[in-house]
PDB file of C-alpha atoms in Angstrom:
ATOM      1  CA  MET G   1      -0.757  66.583 -54.137  1.00 87.00           C
ATOM      2  CA  ILE G   2       0.082  70.213 -53.636  1.00 90.00           C
ATOM      3  CA  ILE G   3      -0.440  71.098 -49.934  1.00 93.00           C
ATOM      4  CA  ARG G   4      -2.329  74.440 -49.668  1.00 94.00           C
ATOM      5  CA  ASN G   5      -3.347  74.194 -46.157  1.00 94.00           C
ATOM      6  CA  VAL G   6      -2.517  72.232 -42.977  1.00 94.00           C
ATOM      7  CA  ASN G   7      -4.571  72.221 -39.699  1.00 94.00           C
ATOM      8  CA  LEU G   8      -4.174  69.735 -36.871  1.00 93.00           C
ATOM      9  CA  GLU G   9      -8.023  70.039 -36.005  1.00 94.00           C
ATOM     10  CA  THR G  10      -8.448  67.249 -33.461  1.00 93.00           C
ATOM     11  CA  VAL G  11      -6.491  65.748 -30.717  1.00 91.00           C
ATOM     12  CA  CYS G  12      -7.619  62.792 -29.041  1.00 91.00           C
ATOM     13  CA  GLY G  13      -6.539  61.421 -25.549  1.00 85.00           C
ATOM     14  CA  ILE G  14      -7.525  58.053 -23.970  1.00 83.00           C
ATOM     15  CA  THR G  15     -10.785  59.611 -22.739  1.00 83.00           C
ATOM     16  CA  SER G  16     -11.663  61.785 -25.633  1.00 85.00           C
ATOM     17  CA  MET G  17     -14.569  61.179 -27.846  1.00 89.00           C
ATOM     18  CA  LEU G  18     -13.472  59.982 -31.930  1.00 91.00           C
ATOM     19  CA  PRO G  19     -14.758  62.998 -34.105  1.00 94.00           C
ATOM     20  CA  GLU G  20     -16.921  62.259 -36.688  1.00 93.00           C
ATOM     21  CA  ASN G  21     -15.283  63.039 -39.763  1.00 95.00           C
ATOM     22  CA  THR G  22     -16.652  63.043 -43.344  1.00 95.00           C
ATOM     23  CA  LEU G  23     -13.422  63.108 -45.181  1.00 96.00           C
ATOM     24  CA  PRO G  24     -11.056  60.098 -46.035  1.00 97.00           C
ATOM     25  CA  GLU G  25      -8.577  59.504 -43.399  1.00 97.00           C
ATOM     26  CA  ILE G  26      -5.005  57.921 -43.731  1.00 97.00           C
ATOM     27  CA  ALA G  27      -3.608  56.310 -40.184  1.00 97.00           C
ATOM     28  CA  PHE G  28       0.076  56.090 -39.827  1.00 96.00           C
ATOM     29  CA  ALA G  29       1.065  53.541 -36.924  1.00 94.00           C
ATOM     30  CA  GLY G  30       4.745  52.484 -35.967  1.00 93.00           C
ATOM     31  CA  LYS G  31       7.024  51.885 -32.727  1.00 89.00           C
ATOM     32  CA  SER G  32       8.367  55.072 -31.056  1.00 83.00           C
ATOM     33  CA  ASN G  33      10.888  57.057 -32.741  1.00 85.00           C
ATOM     34  CA  VAL G  34      10.364  55.131 -36.045  1.00 92.00           C
ATOM     35  CA  GLY G  35      10.098  58.517 -37.797  1.00 91.00           C
ATOM     36  CA  LYS G  36       6.240  59.192 -37.783  1.00 91.00           C
ATOM     37  CA  SER G  37       6.183  62.763 -37.216  1.00 89.00           C
ATOM     38  CA  SER G  38       9.295  63.132 -39.650  1.00 92.00           C
ATOM     39  CA  LEU G  39       7.165  61.344 -42.243  1.00 95.00           C
ATOM     40  CA  ILE G  40       4.237  63.687 -41.686  1.00 94.00           C
ATOM     41  CA  ASN G  41       6.161  66.792 -41.863  1.00 94.00           C
ATOM     42  CA  ALA G  42       7.847  65.490 -45.235  1.00 95.00           C
ATOM     43  CA  LEU G  43       4.622  64.713 -46.713  1.00 96.00           C
ATOM     44  CA  ILE G  44       2.845  68.085 -45.687  1.00 94.00           C
ATOM     45  CA  ASN G  45       5.900  70.196 -46.695  1.00 91.00           C
ATOM     46  CA  ARG G  46       6.297  71.479 -43.173  1.00 86.00           C
ATOM     47  CA  LYS G  47       9.482  71.175 -41.149  1.00 80.00           C
ATOM     48  CA  SER G  48       8.131  70.893 -37.357  1.00 74.00           C
ATOM     49  CA  TYR G  49       4.282  70.819 -37.712  1.00 79.00           C
ATOM     50  CA  ALA G  50       4.287  67.359 -36.475  1.00 77.00           C
ATOM     51  CA  ARG G  51       5.850  67.571 -33.013  1.00 64.00           C
ATOM     52  CA  ILE G  52       9.397  65.491 -33.294  1.00 54.00           C
ATOM     53  CA  SER G  53      10.807  64.153 -30.206  1.00 49.00           C
ATOM     54  CA  ALA G  54      13.842  62.691 -29.369  1.00 49.00           C
ATOM     55  CA  THR G  55      12.073  61.198 -26.163  1.00 48.00           C
ATOM     56  CA  PRO G  56      10.350  58.233 -27.539  1.00 49.00           C
ATOM     57  CA  GLY G  57       6.788  57.509 -26.488  1.00 49.00           C
ATOM     58  CA  LYS G  58       6.019  61.236 -26.683  1.00 52.00           C
ATOM     59  CA  THR G  59       3.140  60.993 -28.957  1.00 54.00           C
ATOM     60  CA  GLN G  60       0.334  59.735 -26.562  1.00 76.00           C
ATOM     61  CA  THR G  61      -2.935  60.878 -28.596  1.00 87.00           C
ATOM     62  CA  ILE G  62      -4.226  59.984 -31.972  1.00 92.00           C
ATOM     63  CA  ASN G  63      -3.534  63.497 -34.067  1.00 93.00           C
ATOM     64  CA  PHE G  64      -5.747  64.135 -36.857  1.00 95.00           C
ATOM     65  CA  TYR G  65      -4.279  66.898 -39.492  1.00 95.00           C
ATOM     66  CA  ASN G  66      -6.804  68.181 -42.119  1.00 96.00           C
ATOM     67  CA  ILE G  67      -5.038  68.518 -45.313  1.00 96.00           C
ATOM     68  CA  ASN G  68      -6.520  71.346 -47.859  1.00 96.00           C
ATOM     69  CA  GLU G  69     -10.081  70.464 -46.369  1.00 95.00           C
ATOM     70  CA  GLU G  70      -9.955  67.093 -48.684  1.00 95.00           C
ATOM     71  CA  MET G  71      -8.669  64.544 -46.043  1.00 97.00           C
ATOM     72  CA  TYR G  72      -7.025  63.697 -42.937  1.00 97.00           C
ATOM     73  CA  LEU G  73      -3.634  62.421 -42.097  1.00 97.00           C
ATOM     74  CA  VAL G  74      -3.983  60.659 -38.865  1.00 96.00           C
ATOM     75  CA  ASP G  75      -0.878  60.062 -36.453  1.00 93.00           C
ATOM     76  CA  LEU G  76      -1.500  57.062 -33.960  1.00 91.00           C
ATOM     77  CA  PRO G  77       0.294  56.614 -30.533  1.00 86.00           C
ATOM     78  CA  GLY G  78       4.015  54.770 -30.968  1.00 84.00           C
ATOM     79  CA  TYR G  79       3.984  51.594 -29.696  1.00 78.00           C
ATOM     80  CA  GLY G  80       6.629  49.179 -27.810  1.00 68.00           C
ATOM     81  CA  TYR G  81       8.480  52.098 -25.808  1.00 59.00           C
ATOM     82  CA  ALA G  82       9.671  50.204 -22.704  1.00 54.00           C
ATOM     83  CA  LYS G  83       9.763  52.798 -20.329  1.00 60.00           C
ATOM     84  CA  VAL G  84       6.152  53.104 -20.571  1.00 61.00           C
ATOM     85  CA  SER G  85       4.243  51.509 -17.925  1.00 70.00           C
ATOM     86  CA  GLU G  86       2.038  48.274 -18.621  1.00 74.00           C
ATOM     87  CA  GLN G  87      -1.494  50.487 -17.683  1.00 75.00           C
ATOM     88  CA  GLU G  88      -0.152  52.743 -20.123  1.00 71.00           C
ATOM     89  CA  LYS G  89       0.227  50.638 -23.074  1.00 69.00           C
ATOM     90  CA  VAL G  90      -2.742  48.723 -22.454  1.00 77.00           C
ATOM     91  CA  LYS G  91      -4.554  52.010 -22.622  1.00 77.00           C
ATOM     92  CA  TRP G  92      -3.030  53.063 -25.853  1.00 74.00           C
ATOM     93  CA  GLY G  93      -3.428  49.735 -27.296  1.00 79.00           C
ATOM     94  CA  GLN G  94      -7.501  50.305 -26.737  1.00 84.00           C
ATOM     95  CA  LEU G  95      -7.571  53.774 -27.692  1.00 86.00           C
ATOM     96  CA  ILE G  96      -6.090  52.838 -31.118  1.00 87.00           C
ATOM     97  CA  GLU G  97      -8.577  50.030 -31.197  1.00 87.00           C
ATOM     98  CA  ARG G  98     -11.102  51.897 -30.568  1.00 90.00           C
ATOM     99  CA  TYR G  99     -10.179  54.300 -33.619  1.00 93.00           C
ATOM    100  CA  LEU G 100      -9.594  51.418 -36.162  1.00 91.00           C
ATOM    101  CA  HIS G 101     -12.927  50.132 -35.228  1.00 89.00           C
ATOM    102  CA  GLY G 102     -14.932  53.085 -34.699  1.00 89.00           C
ATOM    103  CA  SER G 103     -13.318  55.281 -37.528  1.00 93.00           C
ATOM    104  CA  LYS G 104     -16.255  55.363 -40.657  1.00 93.00           C
ATOM    105  CA  GLN G 105     -13.785  57.314 -42.694  1.00 96.00           C
ATOM    106  CA  LEU G 106     -10.532  55.154 -42.346  1.00 96.00           C
ATOM    107  CA  GLN G 107      -8.984  54.476 -45.807  1.00 96.00           C
ATOM    108  CA  ALA G 108      -5.847  52.677 -45.388  1.00 96.00           C
ATOM    109  CA  VAL G 109      -3.412  52.160 -42.477  1.00 97.00           C
ATOM    110  CA  PHE G 110       0.335  52.582 -43.181  1.00 98.00           C
ATOM    111  CA  LEU G 111       2.585  50.918 -40.910  1.00 97.00           C
ATOM    112  CA  LEU G 112       6.155  52.436 -40.391  1.00 98.00           C
ATOM    113  CA  ILE G 113       8.938  50.043 -40.178  1.00 98.00           C
ATOM    114  CA  ASP G 114      12.794  50.577 -39.594  1.00 97.00           C
ATOM    115  CA  ILE G 115      14.537  49.808 -42.581  1.00 98.00           C
ATOM    116  CA  ARG G 116      17.747  49.311 -41.062  1.00 97.00           C
ATOM    117  CA  HIS G 117      16.957  46.569 -38.606  1.00 96.00           C
ATOM    118  CA  ASP G 118      14.871  43.349 -38.825  1.00 96.00           C
ATOM    119  CA  PRO G 119      11.088  43.894 -37.899  1.00 96.00           C
ATOM    120  CA  SER G 120      10.717  43.441 -33.952  1.00 93.00           C
ATOM    121  CA  ALA G 121       8.606  41.395 -31.792  1.00 91.00           C
ATOM    122  CA  ASN G 122       6.489  44.311 -31.433  1.00 89.00           C
ATOM    123  CA  ASP G 123       6.106  45.258 -35.324  1.00 93.00           C
ATOM    124  CA  LYS G 124       5.004  41.698 -36.155  1.00 94.00           C
ATOM    125  CA  MET G 125       2.665  42.042 -33.529  1.00 90.00           C
ATOM    126  CA  MET G 126       1.490  45.261 -34.581  1.00 90.00           C
ATOM    127  CA  TYR G 127       1.161  43.875 -38.059  1.00 94.00           C
ATOM    128  CA  ASP G 128      -0.740  41.047 -37.396  1.00 93.00           C
ATOM    129  CA  TRP G 129      -3.088  42.851 -35.084  1.00 89.00           C
ATOM    130  CA  ILE G 130      -3.751  45.661 -37.735  1.00 91.00           C
ATOM    131  CA  VAL G 131      -4.557  42.630 -40.444  1.00 93.00           C
ATOM    132  CA  ALA G 132      -6.994  40.943 -37.716  1.00 90.00           C
ATOM    133  CA  GLN G 133      -8.634  44.566 -37.405  1.00 88.00           C
ATOM    134  CA  GLY G 134      -9.314  44.159 -41.207  1.00 89.00           C
ATOM    135  CA  TYR G 135      -6.935  46.300 -42.662  1.00 92.00           C
ATOM    136  CA  TYR G 136      -4.012  45.127 -45.058  1.00 93.00           C
ATOM    137  CA  PRO G 137      -1.611  48.100 -44.207  1.00 96.00           C
ATOM    138  CA  ILE G 138       0.859  49.543 -46.329  1.00 98.00           C
ATOM    139  CA  ILE G 139       4.352  49.216 -45.058  1.00 98.00           C
ATOM    140  CA  ILE G 140       6.686  52.476 -45.088  1.00 98.00           C
ATOM    141  CA  ALA G 141      10.277  51.417 -44.331  1.00 98.00           C
ATOM    142  CA  THR G 142      11.793  54.600 -42.839  1.00 98.00           C
ATOM    143  CA  LYS G 143      15.043  55.908 -42.609  1.00 97.00           C
ATOM    144  CA  LEU G 144      16.599  54.788 -45.994  1.00 97.00           C
ATOM    145  CA  ASP G 145      18.988  57.448 -45.964  1.00 97.00           C
ATOM    146  CA  LYS G 146      21.047  55.478 -43.077  1.00 97.00           C
ATOM    147  CA  ILE G 147      22.090  52.683 -45.246  1.00 97.00           C
ATOM    148  CA  LYS G 148      23.644  52.070 -48.638  1.00 97.00           C
ATOM    149  CA  ARG G 149      21.983  51.680 -51.808  1.00 95.00           C
ATOM    150  CA  SER G 150      23.303  48.200 -52.064  1.00 97.00           C
ATOM    151  CA  GLN G 151      21.660  46.945 -48.856  1.00 97.00           C
ATOM    152  CA  ILE G 152      18.334  48.348 -49.857  1.00 97.00           C
ATOM    153  CA  ASP G 153      16.898  44.827 -51.755  1.00 97.00           C
ATOM    154  CA  LYS G 154      18.082  42.771 -48.517  1.00 97.00           C
ATOM    155  CA  GLN G 155      16.376  44.772 -46.107  1.00 98.00           C
ATOM    156  CA  ILE G 156      13.352  45.222 -47.654  1.00 97.00           C
ATOM    157  CA  LYS G 157      13.327  41.191 -47.914  1.00 97.00           C
ATOM    158  CA  ALA G 158      14.053  40.828 -44.143  1.00 98.00           C
ATOM    159  CA  ILE G 159      10.881  43.276 -43.493  1.00 98.00           C
ATOM    160  CA  LYS G 160       9.027  41.119 -45.826  1.00 97.00           C
ATOM    161  CA  THR G 161      10.364  37.739 -44.010  1.00 97.00           C
ATOM    162  CA  GLY G 162      10.275  39.301 -40.869  1.00 97.00           C
ATOM    163  CA  LEU G 163       6.712  40.481 -40.759  1.00 97.00           C
ATOM    164  CA  ASN G 164       5.460  37.588 -42.974  1.00 97.00           C
ATOM    165  CA  LEU G 165       3.635  39.975 -45.109  1.00 97.00           C
ATOM    166  CA  VAL G 166       0.348  38.805 -47.083  1.00 93.00           C
ATOM    167  CA  PRO G 167       1.393  38.416 -50.699  1.00 93.00           C
ATOM    168  CA  GLY G 168       0.795  41.664 -52.900  1.00 93.00           C
ATOM    169  CA  THR G 169       1.664  44.044 -49.810  1.00 96.00           C
ATOM    170  CA  LYS G 170       2.983  47.188 -51.197  1.00 96.00           C
ATOM    171  CA  ILE G 171       6.537  48.509 -49.341  1.00 98.00           C
ATOM    172  CA  ILE G 172       7.548  52.346 -49.830  1.00 98.00           C
ATOM    173  CA  PRO G 173      11.112  53.467 -49.027  1.00 98.00           C
ATOM    174  CA  PHE G 174      11.184  56.476 -47.200  1.00 98.00           C
ATOM    175  CA  SER G 175      13.688  58.899 -46.271  1.00 97.00           C
ATOM    176  CA  SER G 176      12.739  62.257 -44.353  1.00 95.00           C
ATOM    177  CA  VAL G 177      16.075  63.828 -45.094  1.00 95.00           C
ATOM    178  CA  THR G 178      16.068  63.405 -48.895  1.00 96.00           C
ATOM    179  CA  LYS G 179      12.110  62.854 -49.298  1.00 96.00           C
ATOM    180  CA  GLN G 180      12.471  59.791 -51.243  1.00 97.00           C
ATOM    181  CA  GLY G 181       9.506  57.869 -51.313  1.00 98.00           C
ATOM    182  CA  ARG G 182       7.572  61.020 -50.228  1.00 97.00           C
ATOM    183  CA  ASP G 183       5.908  61.616 -54.137  1.00 97.00           C
ATOM    184  CA  ASP G 184       5.278  57.400 -54.001  1.00 97.00           C
ATOM    185  CA  ILE G 185       3.320  57.735 -50.955  1.00 98.00           C
ATOM    186  CA  TRP G 186       1.330  60.619 -52.322  1.00 97.00           C
ATOM    187  CA  ASP G 187       0.625  58.872 -55.624  1.00 96.00           C
ATOM    188  CA  LEU G 188      -0.550  55.644 -53.730  1.00 96.00           C
ATOM    189  CA  VAL G 189      -2.963  57.805 -51.644  1.00 96.00           C
ATOM    190  CA  GLU G 190      -4.178  59.771 -54.480  1.00 95.00           C
ATOM    191  CA  SER G 191      -4.973  57.242 -56.953  1.00 94.00           C
ATOM    192  CA  GLU G 192      -6.213  54.395 -54.367  1.00 93.00           C
ATOM    193  CA  TYR G 193      -7.895  56.245 -51.605  1.00 92.00           C
ATOM    194  CA  LEU G 194      -9.246  60.009 -53.097  1.00 87.00           C
ATOM    195  CA  ILE G 195     -10.495  58.707 -56.294  1.00 60.00           C
ATOM    196  CA  GLU G 196     -13.774  58.328 -55.431  1.00 55.00           C
ATOM    197  CA  GLU G 197     -14.147  61.781 -53.748  1.00 45.00           C
ATOM    198  CA  GLU G 198     -12.813  63.269 -57.219  1.00 43.00           C
ATOM    199  CA  VAL G 199     -15.156  61.256 -59.318  1.00 42.00           C
ATOM    200  CA  GLU G 200     -18.166  62.334 -57.418  1.00 44.00           C
ATOM    201  CA  GLN G 201     -16.771  66.403 -57.677  1.00 46.00           C
ATOM    202  CA  THR G 202     -16.877  65.262 -61.469  1.00 44.00           C
ATOM    203  CA  ASP G 203     -20.310  64.048 -61.577  1.00 49.00           C
ATOM    204  CA  GLU G 204     -21.647  67.211 -59.663  1.00 49.00           C
ATOM    205  CA  ASN G 205     -20.155  69.045 -62.303  1.00 48.00           C
TER     206      ASN G 205
END
């Protein structure tokens, strides 16, 4: 994917109406500080377009990034941050649920898991919940540069086991530092989720 322009087009809070977009949407979910903002910045070739915070739980909105007027990358609020009140957690959960149920253009959900650690109870709950909403998330194993190459297979197996992944689920190891995995993510998005758009355009021509 050649990134020509990026626009943070819509920011949805708890009381906001969801946008009625007409372009395909690809959503990213993950616990606080798993690296969603860093991933999005790497995907769009921007250093700090998606705000990165050292404070977990900072993203409290659903952010829609318009890419090339072709599609949206959708950043969902992080989950599992202990210092956020239970009331806020419930509201964020309702916001994400409203999006997963309400979006007519959502093509795929990517779930980010820190490759250094076994999936947490919150990770497992989020995975099961996304599946229950009718989506089979692609797993992005983040912070790849933080482990040795010899540990990768072992940690990927731990993610498969810890989440009890549906057979055939794709796992893409990713590093925002080295950008390893970036092209794999874009190749998957373009081949699996944007192909219909391209076919339609070809037919029109």
